[in-house]
Amino acid sequence: MKSLDNKILHLLSNNDVTFFIPPYQRNYAWDEEMCEILYSDIEKVAQNPGSQHFFGTVIYYAESTILGQPDKYILVDGQQRLTTTMLFLIAARDVIRDEKVKTWIDSRYLKNNNVTGDVEFKIKLKQVESDWNAYKKIILNSNLDDAETKSAVYKNYAFFRKKFEKLEQDKLTRLIEKGLKEFNIVTI
């Protein structure tokens, strides 16, 4: 076992990895209060140049994949933090008006663009089955049904989106570039 200091965005920027949340892990359970705390922490770091934030650990193991598919990392710990970070990034992508920045967020953090066909491997984070449809539709900009809009995945995406819609565009990009970029994690 080897632990590494890392940044959350660095971990998510690997375009040859799909993170899988195994079925034995709990469903996504962060609520609005947890998202508010995360948002506040990101804002504090963004407003204080040179500051950083320790975001916890991410523990995973690699599972073998077939040639042409990204590495498959099975999450043992950190799935709630990774999911919430992804929801933050999806909401930012959906609110930012600059098409270059939208595409950059989408291709760098949300999807493996070198994968063709199977959506399961194209999306960088595969949720547990009960959260998968809502999460997949949010990432792919598809319409959600009523039940999916009641999921914590959708509610927290909507929370971040509502926050971002009130911000000036440069402040929103600063939250990512100066805030979330400085969130440290330990990967094992």
PDB file of C-alpha atoms in Angstrom:
ATOM      1  CA  MET A   1       0.000   0.000   0.000  1.00  0.00           C
ATOM      2  CA  LYS A   2       1.360   3.390  -0.977  1.00  0.00           C
ATOM      3  CA  SER A   3      -0.054   6.768  -0.017  1.00  0.00           C
ATOM      4  CA  LEU A   4       0.444   9.875  -2.123  1.00  0.00           C
ATOM      5  CA  ASP A   5      -0.268  13.540  -1.549  1.00  0.00           C
ATOM      6  CA  ASN A   6      -2.396  14.749  -4.385  1.00  0.00           C
ATOM      7  CA  LYS A   7      -4.857  17.411  -5.478  1.00  0.00           C
ATOM      8  CA  ILE A   8      -8.475  16.458  -6.147  1.00  0.00           C
ATOM      9  CA  LEU A   9      -8.473  18.071  -9.597  1.00  0.00           C
ATOM     10  CA  HIS A  10      -5.214  16.333 -10.491  1.00  0.00           C
ATOM     11  CA  LEU A  11      -6.768  12.981  -9.629  1.00  0.00           C
ATOM     12  CA  LEU A  12      -9.869  13.740 -11.708  1.00  0.00           C
ATOM     13  CA  SER A  13      -7.869  15.011 -14.693  1.00  0.00           C
ATOM     14  CA  ASN A  14      -6.543  11.549 -15.601  1.00  0.00           C
ATOM     15  CA  ASN A  15      -8.260  10.688 -18.892  1.00  0.00           C
ATOM     16  CA  ASP A  16      -7.433   7.006 -18.654  1.00  0.00           C
ATOM     17  CA  VAL A  17      -9.360   6.232 -15.471  1.00  0.00           C
ATOM     18  CA  THR A  18     -12.941   5.459 -14.586  1.00  0.00           C
ATOM     19  CA  PHE A  19     -13.762   5.454 -10.881  1.00  0.00           C
ATOM     20  CA  PHE A  20     -16.363   2.879  -9.872  1.00  0.00           C
ATOM     21  CA  ILE A  21     -18.364   2.984  -6.677  1.00  0.00           C
ATOM     22  CA  PRO A  22     -18.993  -0.671  -5.857  1.00  0.00           C
ATOM     23  CA  PRO A  23     -22.512  -1.881  -4.997  1.00  0.00           C
ATOM     24  CA  TYR A  24     -21.582  -2.541  -1.357  1.00  0.00           C
ATOM     25  CA  GLN A  25     -20.897   1.189  -0.800  1.00  0.00           C
ATOM     26  CA  ARG A  26     -23.724   3.346   0.492  1.00  0.00           C
ATOM     27  CA  ASN A  27     -25.763   5.533  -1.823  1.00  0.00           C
ATOM     28  CA  TYR A  28     -24.755   9.136  -2.261  1.00  0.00           C
ATOM     29  CA  ALA A  29     -25.898  10.801   0.952  1.00  0.00           C
ATOM     30  CA  TRP A  30     -24.454  14.310   1.239  1.00  0.00           C
ATOM     31  CA  ASP A  31     -27.108  16.886   1.965  1.00  0.00           C
ATOM     32  CA  GLU A  32     -27.328  20.600   1.247  1.00  0.00           C
ATOM     33  CA  GLU A  33     -25.615  21.469   4.545  1.00  0.00           C
ATOM     34  CA  MET A  34     -22.529  19.441   3.569  1.00  0.00           C
ATOM     35  CA  CYS A  35     -22.510  21.073   0.129  1.00  0.00           C
ATOM     36  CA  GLU A  36     -22.757  24.511   1.737  1.00  0.00           C
ATOM     37  CA  ILE A  37     -19.713  23.717   3.878  1.00  0.00           C
ATOM     38  CA  LEU A  38     -17.784  22.522   0.809  1.00  0.00           C
ATOM     39  CA  TYR A  39     -18.787  25.626  -1.146  1.00  0.00           C
ATOM     40  CA  SER A  40     -17.725  27.867   1.740  1.00  0.00           C
ATOM     41  CA  ASP A  41     -14.353  26.076   2.002  1.00  0.00           C
ATOM     42  CA  ILE A  42     -13.755  26.462  -1.746  1.00  0.00           C
ATOM     43  CA  GLU A  43     -14.683  30.139  -1.540  1.00  0.00           C
ATOM     44  CA  LYS A  44     -12.281  30.720   1.401  1.00  0.00           C
ATOM     45  CA  VAL A  45      -9.377  29.129  -0.448  1.00  0.00           C
ATOM     46  CA  ALA A  46     -10.191  31.064  -3.652  1.00  0.00           C
ATOM     47  CA  GLN A  47     -10.181  34.362  -1.734  1.00  0.00           C
ATOM     48  CA  ASN A  48      -6.874  33.694   0.050  1.00  0.00           C
ATOM     49  CA  PRO A  49      -4.010  33.239  -2.440  1.00  0.00           C
ATOM     50  CA  GLY A  50      -1.545  30.606  -1.336  1.00  0.00           C
ATOM     51  CA  SER A  51      -3.998  28.861   0.980  1.00  0.00           C
ATOM     52  CA  GLN A  52      -4.915  25.200   0.682  1.00  0.00           C
ATOM     53  CA  HIS A  53      -7.510  22.855   2.106  1.00  0.00           C
ATOM     54  CA  PHE A  54      -7.149  19.206   3.123  1.00  0.00           C
ATOM     55  CA  PHE A  55     -10.130  17.356   1.683  1.00  0.00           C
ATOM     56  CA  GLY A  56      -9.460  13.893   3.119  1.00  0.00           C
ATOM     57  CA  THR A  57      -8.431  10.555   1.681  1.00  0.00           C
ATOM     58  CA  VAL A  58      -9.404   8.661  -1.427  1.00  0.00           C
ATOM     59  CA  ILE A  59      -8.728   4.943  -1.255  1.00  0.00           C
ATOM     60  CA  TYR A  60      -9.078   2.766  -4.334  1.00  0.00           C
ATOM     61  CA  TYR A  61      -7.725  -0.365  -5.956  1.00  0.00           C
ATOM     62  CA  ALA A  62      -7.164  -0.954  -9.646  1.00  0.00           C
ATOM     63  CA  GLU A  63      -9.064  -3.691 -11.412  1.00  0.00           C
ATOM     64  CA  SER A  64      -7.830  -5.026 -14.721  1.00  0.00           C
ATOM     65  CA  THR A  65      -9.552  -3.812 -17.879  1.00  0.00           C
ATOM     66  CA  ILE A  66      -9.455  -4.838 -21.507  1.00  0.00           C
ATOM     67  CA  LEU A  67      -7.280  -3.101 -24.053  1.00  0.00           C
ATOM     68  CA  GLY A  68      -8.742   0.207 -25.182  1.00  0.00           C
ATOM     69  CA  GLN A  69     -10.687   0.901 -21.991  1.00  0.00           C
ATOM     70  CA  PRO A  70      -9.520   3.220 -19.215  1.00  0.00           C
ATOM     71  CA  ASP A  71      -8.166   1.802 -15.985  1.00  0.00           C
ATOM     72  CA  LYS A  72     -10.922   0.861 -13.576  1.00  0.00           C
ATOM     73  CA  TYR A  73     -10.402   2.202 -10.044  1.00  0.00           C
ATOM     74  CA  ILE A  74     -12.759   0.754  -7.451  1.00  0.00           C
ATOM     75  CA  LEU A  75     -13.391   3.297  -4.684  1.00  0.00           C
ATOM     76  CA  VAL A  76     -13.102   2.019  -1.146  1.00  0.00           C
ATOM     77  CA  ASP A  77     -13.247   5.435   0.533  1.00  0.00           C
ATOM     78  CA  GLY A  78     -13.901   8.950  -0.718  1.00  0.00           C
ATOM     79  CA  GLN A  79     -16.901   8.309  -2.950  1.00  0.00           C
ATOM     80  CA  GLN A  80     -19.022  11.004  -1.250  1.00  0.00           C
ATOM     81  CA  ARG A  81     -16.282  13.634  -1.690  1.00  0.00           C
ATOM     82  CA  LEU A  82     -15.576  12.636  -5.294  1.00  0.00           C
ATOM     83  CA  THR A  83     -19.266  12.624  -6.202  1.00  0.00           C
ATOM     84  CA  THR A  84     -19.820  16.056  -4.657  1.00  0.00           C
ATOM     85  CA  THR A  85     -16.743  17.448  -6.412  1.00  0.00           C
ATOM     86  CA  MET A  86     -18.056  16.104  -9.700  1.00  0.00           C
ATOM     87  CA  LEU A  87     -21.492  17.651  -9.075  1.00  0.00           C
ATOM     88  CA  PHE A  88     -19.771  20.978  -8.349  1.00  0.00           C
ATOM     89  CA  LEU A  89     -17.877  20.719 -11.656  1.00  0.00           C
ATOM     90  CA  ILE A  90     -20.961  19.653 -13.649  1.00  0.00           C
ATOM     91  CA  ALA A  91     -22.932  22.606 -12.286  1.00  0.00           C
ATOM     92  CA  ALA A  92     -20.025  24.949 -13.128  1.00  0.00           C
ATOM     93  CA  ARG A  93     -19.856  23.537 -16.653  1.00  0.00           C
ATOM     94  CA  ASP A  94     -23.583  24.060 -17.104  1.00  0.00           C
ATOM     95  CA  VAL A  95     -23.525  27.678 -15.901  1.00  0.00           C
ATOM     96  CA  ILE A  96     -20.304  28.947 -17.490  1.00  0.00           C
ATOM     97  CA  ARG A  97     -21.041  30.710 -20.770  1.00  0.00           C
ATOM     98  CA  ASP A  98     -17.557  30.437 -22.295  1.00  0.00           C
ATOM     99  CA  GLU A  99     -17.713  27.367 -24.588  1.00  0.00           C
ATOM    100  CA  LYS A 100     -13.953  26.744 -24.337  1.00  0.00           C
ATOM    101  CA  VAL A 101     -14.130  26.585 -20.543  1.00  0.00           C
ATOM    102  CA  LYS A 102     -17.254  24.361 -20.677  1.00  0.00           C
ATOM    103  CA  THR A 103     -15.478  21.954 -23.016  1.00  0.00           C
ATOM    104  CA  TRP A 104     -12.325  22.047 -20.888  1.00  0.00           C
ATOM    105  CA  ILE A 105     -14.220  21.110 -17.700  1.00  0.00           C
ATOM    106  CA  ASP A 106     -16.162  18.399 -19.523  1.00  0.00           C
ATOM    107  CA  SER A 107     -13.172  16.788 -21.214  1.00  0.00           C
ATOM    108  CA  ARG A 108     -10.652  17.239 -18.410  1.00  0.00           C
ATOM    109  CA  TYR A 109     -12.667  16.291 -15.343  1.00  0.00           C
ATOM    110  CA  LEU A 110     -16.007  14.732 -16.220  1.00  0.00           C
ATOM    111  CA  LYS A 111     -15.492  12.423 -19.196  1.00  0.00           C
ATOM    112  CA  ASN A 112     -12.869  10.187 -20.742  1.00  0.00           C
ATOM    113  CA  ASN A 113     -12.978  11.515 -24.281  1.00  0.00           C
ATOM    114  CA  ASN A 114     -10.637   8.854 -25.617  1.00  0.00           C
ATOM    115  CA  VAL A 115     -13.356   6.236 -24.972  1.00  0.00           C
ATOM    116  CA  THR A 116     -15.840   5.504 -27.702  1.00  0.00           C
ATOM    117  CA  GLY A 117     -19.167   3.818 -27.306  1.00  0.00           C
ATOM    118  CA  ASP A 118     -19.876   2.589 -23.787  1.00  0.00           C
ATOM    119  CA  VAL A 119     -21.103   5.458 -21.603  1.00  0.00           C
ATOM    120  CA  GLU A 120     -20.159   3.484 -18.503  1.00  0.00           C
ATOM    121  CA  PHE A 121     -16.464   3.981 -19.250  1.00  0.00           C
ATOM    122  CA  LYS A 122     -16.808   7.406 -20.888  1.00  0.00           C
ATOM    123  CA  ILE A 123     -18.049   8.996 -17.657  1.00  0.00           C
ATOM    124  CA  LYS A 124     -15.203   9.208 -15.140  1.00  0.00           C
ATOM    125  CA  LEU A 125     -17.263   8.340 -12.076  1.00  0.00           C
ATOM    126  CA  LYS A 126     -19.670   5.387 -12.126  1.00  0.00           C
ATOM    127  CA  GLN A 127     -22.210   5.653  -9.317  1.00  0.00           C
ATOM    128  CA  VAL A 128     -23.920   2.872  -7.391  1.00  0.00           C
ATOM    129  CA  GLU A 129     -26.928   1.603  -9.320  1.00  0.00           C
ATOM    130  CA  SER A 130     -29.540   3.621  -7.410  1.00  0.00           C
ATOM    131  CA  ASP A 131     -27.738   6.918  -8.219  1.00  0.00           C
ATOM    132  CA  TRP A 132     -26.428   6.033 -11.677  1.00  0.00           C
ATOM    133  CA  ASN A 133     -29.358   7.103 -13.880  1.00  0.00           C
ATOM    134  CA  ALA A 134     -29.719  10.550 -12.303  1.00  0.00           C
ATOM    135  CA  TYR A 135     -25.952  11.129 -12.314  1.00  0.00           C
ATOM    136  CA  LYS A 136     -25.552   9.933 -15.903  1.00  0.00           C
ATOM    137  CA  LYS A 137     -28.388  12.161 -17.120  1.00  0.00           C
ATOM    138  CA  ILE A 138     -26.929  15.195 -15.330  1.00  0.00           C
ATOM    139  CA  ILE A 139     -23.501  14.614 -16.911  1.00  0.00           C
ATOM    140  CA  LEU A 140     -25.023  14.038 -20.361  1.00  0.00           C
ATOM    141  CA  ASN A 141     -27.463  16.983 -20.104  1.00  0.00           C
ATOM    142  CA  SER A 142     -30.505  14.698 -20.446  1.00  0.00           C
ATOM    143  CA  ASN A 143     -33.927  15.190 -18.906  1.00  0.00           C
ATOM    144  CA  LEU A 144     -34.508  13.533 -15.551  1.00  0.00           C
ATOM    145  CA  ASP A 145     -37.772  11.919 -14.518  1.00  0.00           C
ATOM    146  CA  ASP A 146     -39.578  12.941 -11.318  1.00  0.00           C
ATOM    147  CA  ALA A 147     -38.001  10.220  -9.171  1.00  0.00           C
ATOM    148  CA  GLU A 148     -34.494  11.173 -10.331  1.00  0.00           C
ATOM    149  CA  THR A 149     -35.066  14.836  -9.422  1.00  0.00           C
ATOM    150  CA  LYS A 150     -35.694  13.701  -5.841  1.00  0.00           C
ATOM    151  CA  SER A 151     -32.267  12.049  -5.574  1.00  0.00           C
ATOM    152  CA  ALA A 152     -29.485  13.601  -3.497  1.00  0.00           C
ATOM    153  CA  VAL A 153     -27.362  13.596  -6.659  1.00  0.00           C
ATOM    154  CA  TYR A 154     -29.779  15.902  -8.453  1.00  0.00           C
ATOM    155  CA  LYS A 155     -30.575  18.038  -5.401  1.00  0.00           C
ATOM    156  CA  ASN A 156     -26.900  18.817  -4.800  1.00  0.00           C
ATOM    157  CA  TYR A 157     -26.267  19.490  -8.482  1.00  0.00           C
ATOM    158  CA  ALA A 158     -29.222  21.919  -8.388  1.00  0.00           C
ATOM    159  CA  PHE A 159     -27.849  23.495  -5.179  1.00  0.00           C
ATOM    160  CA  PHE A 160     -24.498  24.271  -6.810  1.00  0.00           C
ATOM    161  CA  ARG A 161     -26.119  25.410 -10.035  1.00  0.00           C
ATOM    162  CA  LYS A 162     -28.371  27.848  -8.194  1.00  0.00           C
ATOM    163  CA  LYS A 163     -25.330  29.249  -6.328  1.00  0.00           C
ATOM    164  CA  PHE A 164     -23.354  29.619  -9.562  1.00  0.00           C
ATOM    165  CA  GLU A 165     -26.166  31.335 -11.453  1.00  0.00           C
ATOM    166  CA  LYS A 166     -25.903  34.221  -8.973  1.00  0.00           C
ATOM    167  CA  LEU A 167     -22.150  34.675  -9.530  1.00  0.00           C
ATOM    168  CA  GLU A 168     -20.272  36.699 -12.068  1.00  0.00           C
ATOM    169  CA  GLN A 169     -18.536  34.430 -14.573  1.00  0.00           C
ATOM    170  CA  ASP A 170     -15.014  35.367 -13.477  1.00  0.00           C
ATOM    171  CA  LYS A 171     -15.822  34.539  -9.835  1.00  0.00           C
ATOM    172  CA  LEU A 172     -17.140  31.136 -10.866  1.00  0.00           C
ATOM    173  CA  THR A 173     -13.971  30.275 -12.800  1.00  0.00           C
ATOM    174  CA  ARG A 174     -11.911  31.580  -9.852  1.00  0.00           C
ATOM    175  CA  LEU A 175     -13.690  29.113  -7.558  1.00  0.00           C
ATOM    176  CA  ILE A 176     -12.269  26.311  -9.687  1.00  0.00           C
ATOM    177  CA  GLU A 177      -8.876  27.786 -10.616  1.00  0.00           C
ATOM    178  CA  LYS A 178      -7.994  29.299  -7.237  1.00  0.00           C
ATOM    179  CA  GLY A 179     -10.234  27.365  -4.868  1.00  0.00           C
ATOM    180  CA  LEU A 180     -10.968  23.764  -5.781  1.00  0.00           C
ATOM    181  CA  LYS A 181      -7.574  23.481  -7.476  1.00  0.00           C
ATOM    182  CA  GLU A 182      -5.955  23.852  -4.031  1.00  0.00           C
ATOM    183  CA  PHE A 183      -7.906  21.031  -2.373  1.00  0.00           C
ATOM    184  CA  ASN A 184      -5.415  18.417  -1.218  1.00  0.00           C
ATOM    185  CA  ILE A 185      -6.209  14.757  -0.782  1.00  0.00           C
ATOM    186  CA  VAL A 186      -4.212  11.703   0.171  1.00  0.00           C
ATOM    187  CA  THR A 187      -4.658   8.836  -2.256  1.00  0.00           C
ATOM    188  CA  ILE A 188      -4.010   5.268  -1.240  1.00  0.00           C
TER     189      ILE A 188
END
